[in-house]
JSON list of C-alpha atoms in Angstrom, two decimals:
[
{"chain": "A", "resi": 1150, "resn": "UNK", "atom": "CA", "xyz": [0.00, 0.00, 0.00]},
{"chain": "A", "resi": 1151, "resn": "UNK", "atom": "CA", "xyz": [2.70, 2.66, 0.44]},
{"chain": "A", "resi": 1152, "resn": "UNK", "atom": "CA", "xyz": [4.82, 1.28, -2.03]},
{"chain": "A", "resi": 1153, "resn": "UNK", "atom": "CA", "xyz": [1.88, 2.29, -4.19]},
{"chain": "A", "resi": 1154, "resn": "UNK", "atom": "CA", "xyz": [1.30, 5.36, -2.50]},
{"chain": "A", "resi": 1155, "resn": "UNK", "atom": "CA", "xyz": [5.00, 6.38, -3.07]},
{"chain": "A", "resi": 1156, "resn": "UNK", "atom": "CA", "xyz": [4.72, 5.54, -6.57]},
{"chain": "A", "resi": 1157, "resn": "UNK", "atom": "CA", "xyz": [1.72, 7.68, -7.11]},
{"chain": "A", "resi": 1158, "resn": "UNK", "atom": "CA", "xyz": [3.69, 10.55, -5.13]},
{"chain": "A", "resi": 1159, "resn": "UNK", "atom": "CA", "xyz": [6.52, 9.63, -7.53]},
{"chain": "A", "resi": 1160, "resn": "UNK", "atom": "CA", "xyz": [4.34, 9.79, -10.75]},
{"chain": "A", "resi": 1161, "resn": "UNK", "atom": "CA", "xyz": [2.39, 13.07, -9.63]},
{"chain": "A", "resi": 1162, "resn": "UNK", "atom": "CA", "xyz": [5.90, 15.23, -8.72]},
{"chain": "A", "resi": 1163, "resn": "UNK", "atom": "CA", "xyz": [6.79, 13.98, -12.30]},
{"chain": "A", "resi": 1164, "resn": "UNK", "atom": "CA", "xyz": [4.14, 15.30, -13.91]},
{"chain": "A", "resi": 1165, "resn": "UNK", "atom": "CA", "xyz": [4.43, 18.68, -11.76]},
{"chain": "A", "resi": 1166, "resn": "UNK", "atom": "CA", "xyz": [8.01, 18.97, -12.65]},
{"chain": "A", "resi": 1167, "resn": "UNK", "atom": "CA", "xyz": [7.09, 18.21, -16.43]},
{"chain": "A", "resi": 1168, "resn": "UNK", "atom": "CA", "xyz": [4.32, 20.96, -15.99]},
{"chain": "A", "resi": 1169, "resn": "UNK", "atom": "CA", "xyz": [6.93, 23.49, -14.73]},
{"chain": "A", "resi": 1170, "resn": "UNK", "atom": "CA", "xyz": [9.61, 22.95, -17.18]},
{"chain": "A", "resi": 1171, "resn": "UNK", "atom": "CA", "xyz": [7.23, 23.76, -20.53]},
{"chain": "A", "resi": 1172, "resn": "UNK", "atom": "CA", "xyz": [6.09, 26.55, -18.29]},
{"chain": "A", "resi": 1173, "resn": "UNK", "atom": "CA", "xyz": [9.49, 28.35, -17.88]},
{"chain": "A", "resi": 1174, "resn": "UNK", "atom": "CA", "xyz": [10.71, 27.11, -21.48]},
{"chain": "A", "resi": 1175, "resn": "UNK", "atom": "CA", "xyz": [7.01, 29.06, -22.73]},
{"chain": "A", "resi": 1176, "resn": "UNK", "atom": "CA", "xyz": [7.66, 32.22, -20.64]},
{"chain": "A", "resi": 1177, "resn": "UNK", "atom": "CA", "xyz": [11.52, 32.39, -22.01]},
{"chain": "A", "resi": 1178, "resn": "UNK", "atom": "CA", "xyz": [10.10, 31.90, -25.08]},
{"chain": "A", "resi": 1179, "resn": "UNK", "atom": "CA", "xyz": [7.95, 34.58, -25.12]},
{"chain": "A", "resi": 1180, "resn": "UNK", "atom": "CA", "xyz": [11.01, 36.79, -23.69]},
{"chain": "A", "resi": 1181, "resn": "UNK", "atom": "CA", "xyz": [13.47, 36.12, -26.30]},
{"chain": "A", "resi": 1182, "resn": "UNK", "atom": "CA", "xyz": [10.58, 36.97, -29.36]},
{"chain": "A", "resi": 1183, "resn": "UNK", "atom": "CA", "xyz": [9.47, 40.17, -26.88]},
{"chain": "A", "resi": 1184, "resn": "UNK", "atom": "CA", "xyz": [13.39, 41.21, -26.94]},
{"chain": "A", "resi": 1185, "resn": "UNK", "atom": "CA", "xyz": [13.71, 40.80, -30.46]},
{"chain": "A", "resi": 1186, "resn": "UNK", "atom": "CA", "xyz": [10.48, 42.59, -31.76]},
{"chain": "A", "resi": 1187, "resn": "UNK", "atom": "CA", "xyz": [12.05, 45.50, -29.77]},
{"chain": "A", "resi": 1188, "resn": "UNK", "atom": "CA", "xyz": [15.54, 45.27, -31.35]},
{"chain": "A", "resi": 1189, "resn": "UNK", "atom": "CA", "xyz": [14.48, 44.26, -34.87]},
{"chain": "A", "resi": 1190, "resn": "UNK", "atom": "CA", "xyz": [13.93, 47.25, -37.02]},
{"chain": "A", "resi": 1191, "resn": "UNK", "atom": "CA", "xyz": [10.16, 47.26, -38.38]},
{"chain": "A", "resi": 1192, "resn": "UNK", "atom": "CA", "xyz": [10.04, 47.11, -42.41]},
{"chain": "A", "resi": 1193, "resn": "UNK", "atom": "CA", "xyz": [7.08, 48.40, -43.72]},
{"chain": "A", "resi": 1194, "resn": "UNK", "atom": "CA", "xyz": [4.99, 45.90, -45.94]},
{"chain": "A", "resi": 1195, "resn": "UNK", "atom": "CA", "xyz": [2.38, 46.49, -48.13]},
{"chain": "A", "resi": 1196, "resn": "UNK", "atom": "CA", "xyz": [-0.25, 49.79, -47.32]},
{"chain": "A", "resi": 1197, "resn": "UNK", "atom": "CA", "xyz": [1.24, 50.05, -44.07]},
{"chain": "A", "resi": 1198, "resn": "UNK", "atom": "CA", "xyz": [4.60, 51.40, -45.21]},
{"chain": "A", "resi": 1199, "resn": "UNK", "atom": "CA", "xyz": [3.34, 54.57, -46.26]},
{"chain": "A", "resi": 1200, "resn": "UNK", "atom": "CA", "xyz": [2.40, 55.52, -42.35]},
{"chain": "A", "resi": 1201, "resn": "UNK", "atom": "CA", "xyz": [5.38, 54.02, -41.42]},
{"chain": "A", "resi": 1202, "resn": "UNK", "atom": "CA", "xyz": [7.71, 55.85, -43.55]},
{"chain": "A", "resi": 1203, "resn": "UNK", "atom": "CA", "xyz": [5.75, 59.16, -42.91]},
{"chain": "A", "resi": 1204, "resn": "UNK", "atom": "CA", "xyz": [5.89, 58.09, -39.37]},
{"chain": "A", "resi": 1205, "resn": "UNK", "atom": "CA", "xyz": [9.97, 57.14, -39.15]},
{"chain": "A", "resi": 1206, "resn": "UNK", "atom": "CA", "xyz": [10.85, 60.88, -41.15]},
{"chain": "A", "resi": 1207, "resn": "UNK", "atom": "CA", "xyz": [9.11, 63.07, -38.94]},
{"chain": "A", "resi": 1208, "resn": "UNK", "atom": "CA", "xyz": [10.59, 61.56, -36.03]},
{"chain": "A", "resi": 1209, "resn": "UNK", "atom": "CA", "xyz": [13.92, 59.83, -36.59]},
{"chain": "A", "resi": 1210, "resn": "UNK", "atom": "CA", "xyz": [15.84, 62.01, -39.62]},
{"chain": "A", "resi": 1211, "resn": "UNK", "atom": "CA", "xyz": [16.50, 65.09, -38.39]},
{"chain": "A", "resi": 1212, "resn": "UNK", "atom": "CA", "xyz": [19.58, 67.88, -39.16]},
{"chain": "A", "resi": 1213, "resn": "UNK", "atom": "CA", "xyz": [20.77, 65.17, -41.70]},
{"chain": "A", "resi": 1214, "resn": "UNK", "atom": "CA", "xyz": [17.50, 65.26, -43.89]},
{"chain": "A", "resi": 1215, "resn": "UNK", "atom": "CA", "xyz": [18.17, 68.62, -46.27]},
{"chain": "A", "resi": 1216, "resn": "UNK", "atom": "CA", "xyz": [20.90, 66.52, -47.31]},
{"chain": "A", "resi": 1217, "resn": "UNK", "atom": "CA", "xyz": [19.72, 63.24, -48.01]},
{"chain": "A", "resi": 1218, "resn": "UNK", "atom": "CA", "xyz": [16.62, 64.19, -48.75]},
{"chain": "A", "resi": 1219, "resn": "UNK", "atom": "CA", "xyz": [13.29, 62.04, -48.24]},
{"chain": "A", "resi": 1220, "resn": "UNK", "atom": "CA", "xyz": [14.57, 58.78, -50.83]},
{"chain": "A", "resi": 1221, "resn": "UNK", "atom": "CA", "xyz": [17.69, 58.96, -48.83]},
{"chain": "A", "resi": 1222, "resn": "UNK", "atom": "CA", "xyz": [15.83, 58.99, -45.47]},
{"chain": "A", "resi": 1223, "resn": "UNK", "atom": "CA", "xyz": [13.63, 55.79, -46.24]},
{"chain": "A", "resi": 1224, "resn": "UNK", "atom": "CA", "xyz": [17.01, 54.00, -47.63]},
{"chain": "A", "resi": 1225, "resn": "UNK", "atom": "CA", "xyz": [18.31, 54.65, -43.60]},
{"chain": "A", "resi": 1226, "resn": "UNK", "atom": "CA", "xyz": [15.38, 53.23, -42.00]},
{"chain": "A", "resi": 1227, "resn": "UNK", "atom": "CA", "xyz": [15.48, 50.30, -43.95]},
{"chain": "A", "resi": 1228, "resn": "UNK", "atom": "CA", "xyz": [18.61, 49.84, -40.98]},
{"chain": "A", "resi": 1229, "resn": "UNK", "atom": "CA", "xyz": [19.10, 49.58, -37.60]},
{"chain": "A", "resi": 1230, "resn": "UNK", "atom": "CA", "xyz": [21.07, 52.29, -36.65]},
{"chain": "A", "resi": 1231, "resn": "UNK", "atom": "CA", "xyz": [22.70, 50.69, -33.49]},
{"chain": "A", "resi": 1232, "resn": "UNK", "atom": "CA", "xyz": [24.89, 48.52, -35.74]},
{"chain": "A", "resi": 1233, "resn": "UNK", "atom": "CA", "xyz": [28.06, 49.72, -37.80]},
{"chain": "A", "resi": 1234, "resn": "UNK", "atom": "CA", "xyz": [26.94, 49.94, -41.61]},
{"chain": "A", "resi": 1235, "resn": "UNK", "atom": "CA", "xyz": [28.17, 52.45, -44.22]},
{"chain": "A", "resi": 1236, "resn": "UNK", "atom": "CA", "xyz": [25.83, 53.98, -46.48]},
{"chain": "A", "resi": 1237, "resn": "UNK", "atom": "CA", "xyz": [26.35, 55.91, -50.03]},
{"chain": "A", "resi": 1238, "resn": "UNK", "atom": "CA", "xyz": [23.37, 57.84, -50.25]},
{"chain": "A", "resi": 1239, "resn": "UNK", "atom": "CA", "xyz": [22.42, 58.94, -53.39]},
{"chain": "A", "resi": 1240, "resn": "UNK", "atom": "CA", "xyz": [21.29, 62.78, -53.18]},
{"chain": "A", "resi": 1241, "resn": "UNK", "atom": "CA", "xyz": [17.19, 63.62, -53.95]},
{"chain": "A", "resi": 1242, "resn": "UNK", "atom": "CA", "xyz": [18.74, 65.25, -56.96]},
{"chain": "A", "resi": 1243, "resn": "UNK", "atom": "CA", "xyz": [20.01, 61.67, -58.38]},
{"chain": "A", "resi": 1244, "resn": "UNK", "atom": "CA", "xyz": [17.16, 60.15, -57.07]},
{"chain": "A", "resi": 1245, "resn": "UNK", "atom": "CA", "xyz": [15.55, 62.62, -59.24]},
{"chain": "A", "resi": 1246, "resn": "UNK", "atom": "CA", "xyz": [17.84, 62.58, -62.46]},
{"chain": "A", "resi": 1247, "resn": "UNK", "atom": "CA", "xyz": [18.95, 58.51, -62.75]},
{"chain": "A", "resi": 1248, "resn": "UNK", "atom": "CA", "xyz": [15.66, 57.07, -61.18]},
{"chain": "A", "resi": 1249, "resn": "UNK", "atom": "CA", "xyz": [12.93, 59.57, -61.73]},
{"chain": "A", "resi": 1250, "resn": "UNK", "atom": "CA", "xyz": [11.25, 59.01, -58.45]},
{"chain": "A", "resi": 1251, "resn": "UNK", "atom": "CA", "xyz": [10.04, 62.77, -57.30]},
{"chain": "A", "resi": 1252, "resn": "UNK", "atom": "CA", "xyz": [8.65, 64.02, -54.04]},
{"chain": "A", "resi": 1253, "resn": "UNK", "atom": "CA", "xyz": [5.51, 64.71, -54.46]},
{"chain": "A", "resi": 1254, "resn": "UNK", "atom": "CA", "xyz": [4.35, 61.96, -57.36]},
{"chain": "A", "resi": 1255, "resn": "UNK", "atom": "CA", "xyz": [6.49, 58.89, -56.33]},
{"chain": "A", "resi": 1256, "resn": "UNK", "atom": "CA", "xyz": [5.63, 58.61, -52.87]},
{"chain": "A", "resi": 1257, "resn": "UNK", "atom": "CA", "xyz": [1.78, 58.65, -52.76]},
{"chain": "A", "resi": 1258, "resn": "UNK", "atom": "CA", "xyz": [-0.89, 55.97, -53.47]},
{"chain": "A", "resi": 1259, "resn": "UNK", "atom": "CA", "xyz": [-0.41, 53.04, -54.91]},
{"chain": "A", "resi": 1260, "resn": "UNK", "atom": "CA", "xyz": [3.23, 54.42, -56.22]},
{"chain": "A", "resi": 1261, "resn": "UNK", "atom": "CA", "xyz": [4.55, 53.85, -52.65]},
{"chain": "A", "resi": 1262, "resn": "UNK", "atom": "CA", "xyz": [5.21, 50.42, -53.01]},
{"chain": "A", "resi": 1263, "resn": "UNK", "atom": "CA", "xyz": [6.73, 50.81, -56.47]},
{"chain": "A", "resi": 1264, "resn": "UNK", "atom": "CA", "xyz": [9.11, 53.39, -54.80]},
{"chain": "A", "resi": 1265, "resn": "UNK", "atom": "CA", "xyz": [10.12, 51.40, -51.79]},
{"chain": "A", "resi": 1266, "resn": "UNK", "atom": "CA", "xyz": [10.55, 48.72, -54.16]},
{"chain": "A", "resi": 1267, "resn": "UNK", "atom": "CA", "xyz": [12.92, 50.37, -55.72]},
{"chain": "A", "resi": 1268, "resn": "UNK", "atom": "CA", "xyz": [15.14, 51.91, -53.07]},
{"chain": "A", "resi": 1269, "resn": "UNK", "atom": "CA", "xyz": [15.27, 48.81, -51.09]},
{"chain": "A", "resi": 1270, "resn": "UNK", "atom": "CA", "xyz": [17.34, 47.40, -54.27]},
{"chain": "A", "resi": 1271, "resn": "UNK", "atom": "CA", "xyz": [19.14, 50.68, -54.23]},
{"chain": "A", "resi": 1272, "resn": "UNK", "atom": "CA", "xyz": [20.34, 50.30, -50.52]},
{"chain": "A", "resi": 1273, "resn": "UNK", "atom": "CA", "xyz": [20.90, 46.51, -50.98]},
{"chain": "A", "resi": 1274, "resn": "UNK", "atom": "CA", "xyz": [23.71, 47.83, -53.52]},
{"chain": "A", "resi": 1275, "resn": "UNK", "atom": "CA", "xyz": [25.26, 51.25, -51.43]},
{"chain": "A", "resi": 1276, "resn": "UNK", "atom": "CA", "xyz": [25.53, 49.51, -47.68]},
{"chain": "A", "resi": 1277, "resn": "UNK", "atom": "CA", "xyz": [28.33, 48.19, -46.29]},
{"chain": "A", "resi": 1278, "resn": "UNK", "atom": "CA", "xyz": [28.23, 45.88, -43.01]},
{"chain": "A", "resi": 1279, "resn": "UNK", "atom": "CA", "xyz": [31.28, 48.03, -41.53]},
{"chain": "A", "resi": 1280, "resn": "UNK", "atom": "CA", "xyz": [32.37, 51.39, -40.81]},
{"chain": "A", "resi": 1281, "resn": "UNK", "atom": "CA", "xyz": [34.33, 53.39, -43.70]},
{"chain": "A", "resi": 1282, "resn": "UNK", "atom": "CA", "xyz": [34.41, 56.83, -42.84]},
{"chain": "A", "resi": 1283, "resn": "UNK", "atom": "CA", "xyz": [36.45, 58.67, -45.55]},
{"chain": "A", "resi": 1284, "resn": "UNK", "atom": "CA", "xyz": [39.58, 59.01, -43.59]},
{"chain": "A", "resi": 1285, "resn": "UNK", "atom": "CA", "xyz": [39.70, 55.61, -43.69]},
{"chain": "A", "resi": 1286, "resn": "UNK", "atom": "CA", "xyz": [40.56, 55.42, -47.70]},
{"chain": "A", "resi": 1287, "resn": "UNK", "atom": "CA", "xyz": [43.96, 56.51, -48.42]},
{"chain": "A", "resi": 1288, "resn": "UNK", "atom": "CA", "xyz": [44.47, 59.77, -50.66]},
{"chain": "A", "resi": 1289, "resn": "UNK", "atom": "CA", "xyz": [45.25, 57.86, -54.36]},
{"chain": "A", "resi": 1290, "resn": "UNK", "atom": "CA", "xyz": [44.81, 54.49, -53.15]},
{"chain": "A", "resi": 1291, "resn": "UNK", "atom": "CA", "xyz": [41.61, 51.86, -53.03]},
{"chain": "A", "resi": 1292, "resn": "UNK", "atom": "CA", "xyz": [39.83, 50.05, -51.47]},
{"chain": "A", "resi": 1293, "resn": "UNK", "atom": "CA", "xyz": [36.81, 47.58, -51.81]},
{"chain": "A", "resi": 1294, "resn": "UNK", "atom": "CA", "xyz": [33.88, 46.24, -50.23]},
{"chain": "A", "resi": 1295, "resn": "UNK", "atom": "CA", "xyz": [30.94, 43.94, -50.96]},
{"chain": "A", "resi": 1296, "resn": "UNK", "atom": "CA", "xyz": [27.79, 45.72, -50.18]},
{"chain": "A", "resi": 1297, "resn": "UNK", "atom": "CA", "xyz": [25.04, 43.72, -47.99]},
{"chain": "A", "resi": 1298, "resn": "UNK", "atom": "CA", "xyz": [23.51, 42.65, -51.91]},
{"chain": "A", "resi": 1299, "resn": "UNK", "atom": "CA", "xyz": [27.09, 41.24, -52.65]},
{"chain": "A", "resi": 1300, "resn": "UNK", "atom": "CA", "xyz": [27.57, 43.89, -55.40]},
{"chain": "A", "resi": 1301, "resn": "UNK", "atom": "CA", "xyz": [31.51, 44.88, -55.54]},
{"chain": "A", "resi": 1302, "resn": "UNK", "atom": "CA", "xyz": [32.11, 48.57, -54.56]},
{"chain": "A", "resi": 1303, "resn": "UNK", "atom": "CA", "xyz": [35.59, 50.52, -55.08]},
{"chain": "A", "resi": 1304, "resn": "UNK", "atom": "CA", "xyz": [36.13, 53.21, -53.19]},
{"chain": "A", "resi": 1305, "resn": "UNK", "atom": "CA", "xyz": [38.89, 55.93, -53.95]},
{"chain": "A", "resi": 1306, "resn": "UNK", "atom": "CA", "xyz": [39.18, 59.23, -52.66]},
{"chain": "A", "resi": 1307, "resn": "UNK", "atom": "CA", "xyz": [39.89, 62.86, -54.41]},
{"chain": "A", "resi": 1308, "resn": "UNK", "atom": "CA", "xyz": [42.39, 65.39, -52.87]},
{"chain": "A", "resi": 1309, "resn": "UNK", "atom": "CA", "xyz": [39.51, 67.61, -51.60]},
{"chain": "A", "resi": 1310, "resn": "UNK", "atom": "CA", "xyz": [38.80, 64.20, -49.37]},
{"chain": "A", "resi": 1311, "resn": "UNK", "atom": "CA", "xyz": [35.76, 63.46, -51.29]},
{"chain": "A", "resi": 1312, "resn": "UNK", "atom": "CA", "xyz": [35.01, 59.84, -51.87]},
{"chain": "A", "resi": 1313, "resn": "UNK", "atom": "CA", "xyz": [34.55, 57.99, -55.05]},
{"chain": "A", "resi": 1314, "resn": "UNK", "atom": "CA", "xyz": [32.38, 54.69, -55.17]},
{"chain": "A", "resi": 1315, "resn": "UNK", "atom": "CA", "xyz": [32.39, 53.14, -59.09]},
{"chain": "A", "resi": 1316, "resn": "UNK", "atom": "CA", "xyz": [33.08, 56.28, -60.22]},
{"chain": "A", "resi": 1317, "resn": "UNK", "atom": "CA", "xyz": [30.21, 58.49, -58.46]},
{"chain": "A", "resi": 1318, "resn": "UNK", "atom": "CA", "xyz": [31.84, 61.43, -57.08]},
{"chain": "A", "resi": 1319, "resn": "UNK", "atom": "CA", "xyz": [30.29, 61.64, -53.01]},
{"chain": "A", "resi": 1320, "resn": "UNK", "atom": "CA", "xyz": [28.39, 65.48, -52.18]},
{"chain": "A", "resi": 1321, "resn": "UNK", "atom": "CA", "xyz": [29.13, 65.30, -48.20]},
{"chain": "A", "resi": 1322, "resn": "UNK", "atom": "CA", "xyz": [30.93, 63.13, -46.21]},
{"chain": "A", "resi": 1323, "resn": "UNK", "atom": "CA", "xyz": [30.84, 61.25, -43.06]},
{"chain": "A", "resi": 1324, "resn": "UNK", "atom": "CA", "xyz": [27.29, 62.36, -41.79]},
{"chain": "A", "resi": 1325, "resn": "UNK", "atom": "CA", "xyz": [25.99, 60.01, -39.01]},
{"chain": "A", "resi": 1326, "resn": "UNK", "atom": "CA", "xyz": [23.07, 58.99, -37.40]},
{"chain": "A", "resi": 1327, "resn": "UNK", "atom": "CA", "xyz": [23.83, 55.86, -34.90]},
{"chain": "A", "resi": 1328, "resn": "UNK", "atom": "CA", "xyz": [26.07, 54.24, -35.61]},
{"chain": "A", "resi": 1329, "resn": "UNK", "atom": "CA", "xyz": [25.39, 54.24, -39.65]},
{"chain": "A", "resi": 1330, "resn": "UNK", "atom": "CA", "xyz": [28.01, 56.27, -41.78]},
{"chain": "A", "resi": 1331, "resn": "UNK", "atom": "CA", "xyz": [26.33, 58.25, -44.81]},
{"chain": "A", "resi": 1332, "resn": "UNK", "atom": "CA", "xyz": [28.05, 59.85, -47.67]},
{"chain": "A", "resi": 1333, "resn": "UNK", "atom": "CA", "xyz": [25.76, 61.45, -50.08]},
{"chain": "A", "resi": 1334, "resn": "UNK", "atom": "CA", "xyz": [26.08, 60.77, -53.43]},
{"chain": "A", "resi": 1335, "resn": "UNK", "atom": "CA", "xyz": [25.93, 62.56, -56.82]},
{"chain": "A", "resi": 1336, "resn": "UNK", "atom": "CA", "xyz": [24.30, 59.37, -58.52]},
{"chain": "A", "resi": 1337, "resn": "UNK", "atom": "CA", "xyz": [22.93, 55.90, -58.03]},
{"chain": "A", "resi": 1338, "resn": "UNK", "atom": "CA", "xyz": [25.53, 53.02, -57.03]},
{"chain": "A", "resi": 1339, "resn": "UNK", "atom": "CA", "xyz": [23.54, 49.79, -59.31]},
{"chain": "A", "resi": 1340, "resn": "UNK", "atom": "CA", "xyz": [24.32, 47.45, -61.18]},
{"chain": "A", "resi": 1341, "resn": "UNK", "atom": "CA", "xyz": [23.71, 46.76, -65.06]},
{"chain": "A", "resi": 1342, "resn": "UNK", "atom": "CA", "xyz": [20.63, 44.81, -64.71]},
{"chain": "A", "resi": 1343, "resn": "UNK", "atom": "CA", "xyz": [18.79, 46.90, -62.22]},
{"chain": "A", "resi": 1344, "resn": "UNK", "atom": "CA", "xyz": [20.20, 50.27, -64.32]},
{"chain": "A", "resi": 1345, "resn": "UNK", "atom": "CA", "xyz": [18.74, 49.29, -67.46]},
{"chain": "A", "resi": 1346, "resn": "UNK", "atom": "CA", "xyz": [15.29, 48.36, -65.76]},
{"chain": "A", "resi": 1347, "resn": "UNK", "atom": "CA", "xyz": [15.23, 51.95, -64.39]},
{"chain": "A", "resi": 1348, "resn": "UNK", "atom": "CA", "xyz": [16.03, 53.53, -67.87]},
{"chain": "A", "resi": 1349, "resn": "UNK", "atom": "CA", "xyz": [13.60, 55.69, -69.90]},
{"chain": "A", "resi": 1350, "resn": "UNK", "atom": "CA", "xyz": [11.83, 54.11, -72.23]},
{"chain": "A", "resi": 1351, "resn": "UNK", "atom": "CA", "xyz": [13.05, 55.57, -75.58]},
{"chain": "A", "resi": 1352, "resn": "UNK", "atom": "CA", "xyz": [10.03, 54.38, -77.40]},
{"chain": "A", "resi": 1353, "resn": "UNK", "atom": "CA", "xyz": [7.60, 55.93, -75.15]},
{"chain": "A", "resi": 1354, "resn": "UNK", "atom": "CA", "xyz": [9.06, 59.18, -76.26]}
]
């Protein structure tokens, strides 16, 4: 009989212990996707990016923004800014001139999505995973990164300490905003594919 009872004892502190384990495994569970929704940056999907981007300029890009203008801006959120990237930022004027994406036409109704599209590629080929502020390139010499899309960047700098990436001159250097480098660009880092995509259609005109 108390063999029986100390079995049951046995059986029921199991299950208790069982119980308590899924419990705390659940709760740290929980934890670690609570941590990470907080650390994660949030990329704005489908009619919701609109708010989000409006939402993300008016708050986050401040002295920085009559320089990189609002293309540029979106291009930085698309980061988290407490980790070391490098960013050539093409100016709103190239935005302008080698993409045709304007202000006030490119950013509003269904267009948004189409533009975000397109400077998500754009940032995919201009970021590095590292730090390179321009004192970093020697005067005459080279160096080269891959940017986070794996396209091949070459960096040289000018005597005035401007920066050259594939042969687009930089505007400003070594603006910050976390821990993100930017150098503003005068033109769009791409490559062949994703240039000719973006090119007028001559028979249009």
């Amino acid at each position: 009989m108390e063999l029986s009872k100390k079995k049951m004892r046995r059986g029921h502190f199991s299950k208790n212990s069982i119980a308590f384990v899924c419990i705390v495994v659940s709760v740290c569970c929980l934890f670690v996707v609570f941590i990470s929704m907080l650390r994660l940056p949030e990329v704005p999907v489908g009619s919701r990016s609109v708010g989000l981007y409006q939402t993300a300029t008016m708050g986050r890009v401040s002295e920085n923004e009559k320089f990189i203008g609002r293309f540029g801006g979106m291009m930085i959120e698309m980061l988290p800014e407490d980790l070391a990237f490098t960013v050539f930022v093409p100016s709103q004027k190239a935005f302008e001139r080698d993409l045709r994406l304007q202000v006030n036409d490119s950013l509003v109704g269904e267009k948004m999505n189409d533009t975000y599209a397109i400077v998500s590629r754009v940032m995919g080929f201009s970021a590095v995973p590292r730090t390179l502020s321009s004192v970093m390139v020697p005067v005459g010499g080279e160096v080269s990164y891959d940017s986070i899309s794996g396209f091949p960047l070459y960096v040289t700098k000018d005597i005035d300490g401007m920066l050259v990436v594939n042969r687009i001159r930089s505007e400003r250097v070594d603006l910050r905003k976390g821990e993100i480098v930017l150098h503003v660009m005068d033109g769009v880092i791409m490559d062949a594919e994703f240039e000719q995509s973006v090119q007028p259609d001559n028979s249009e005109e």
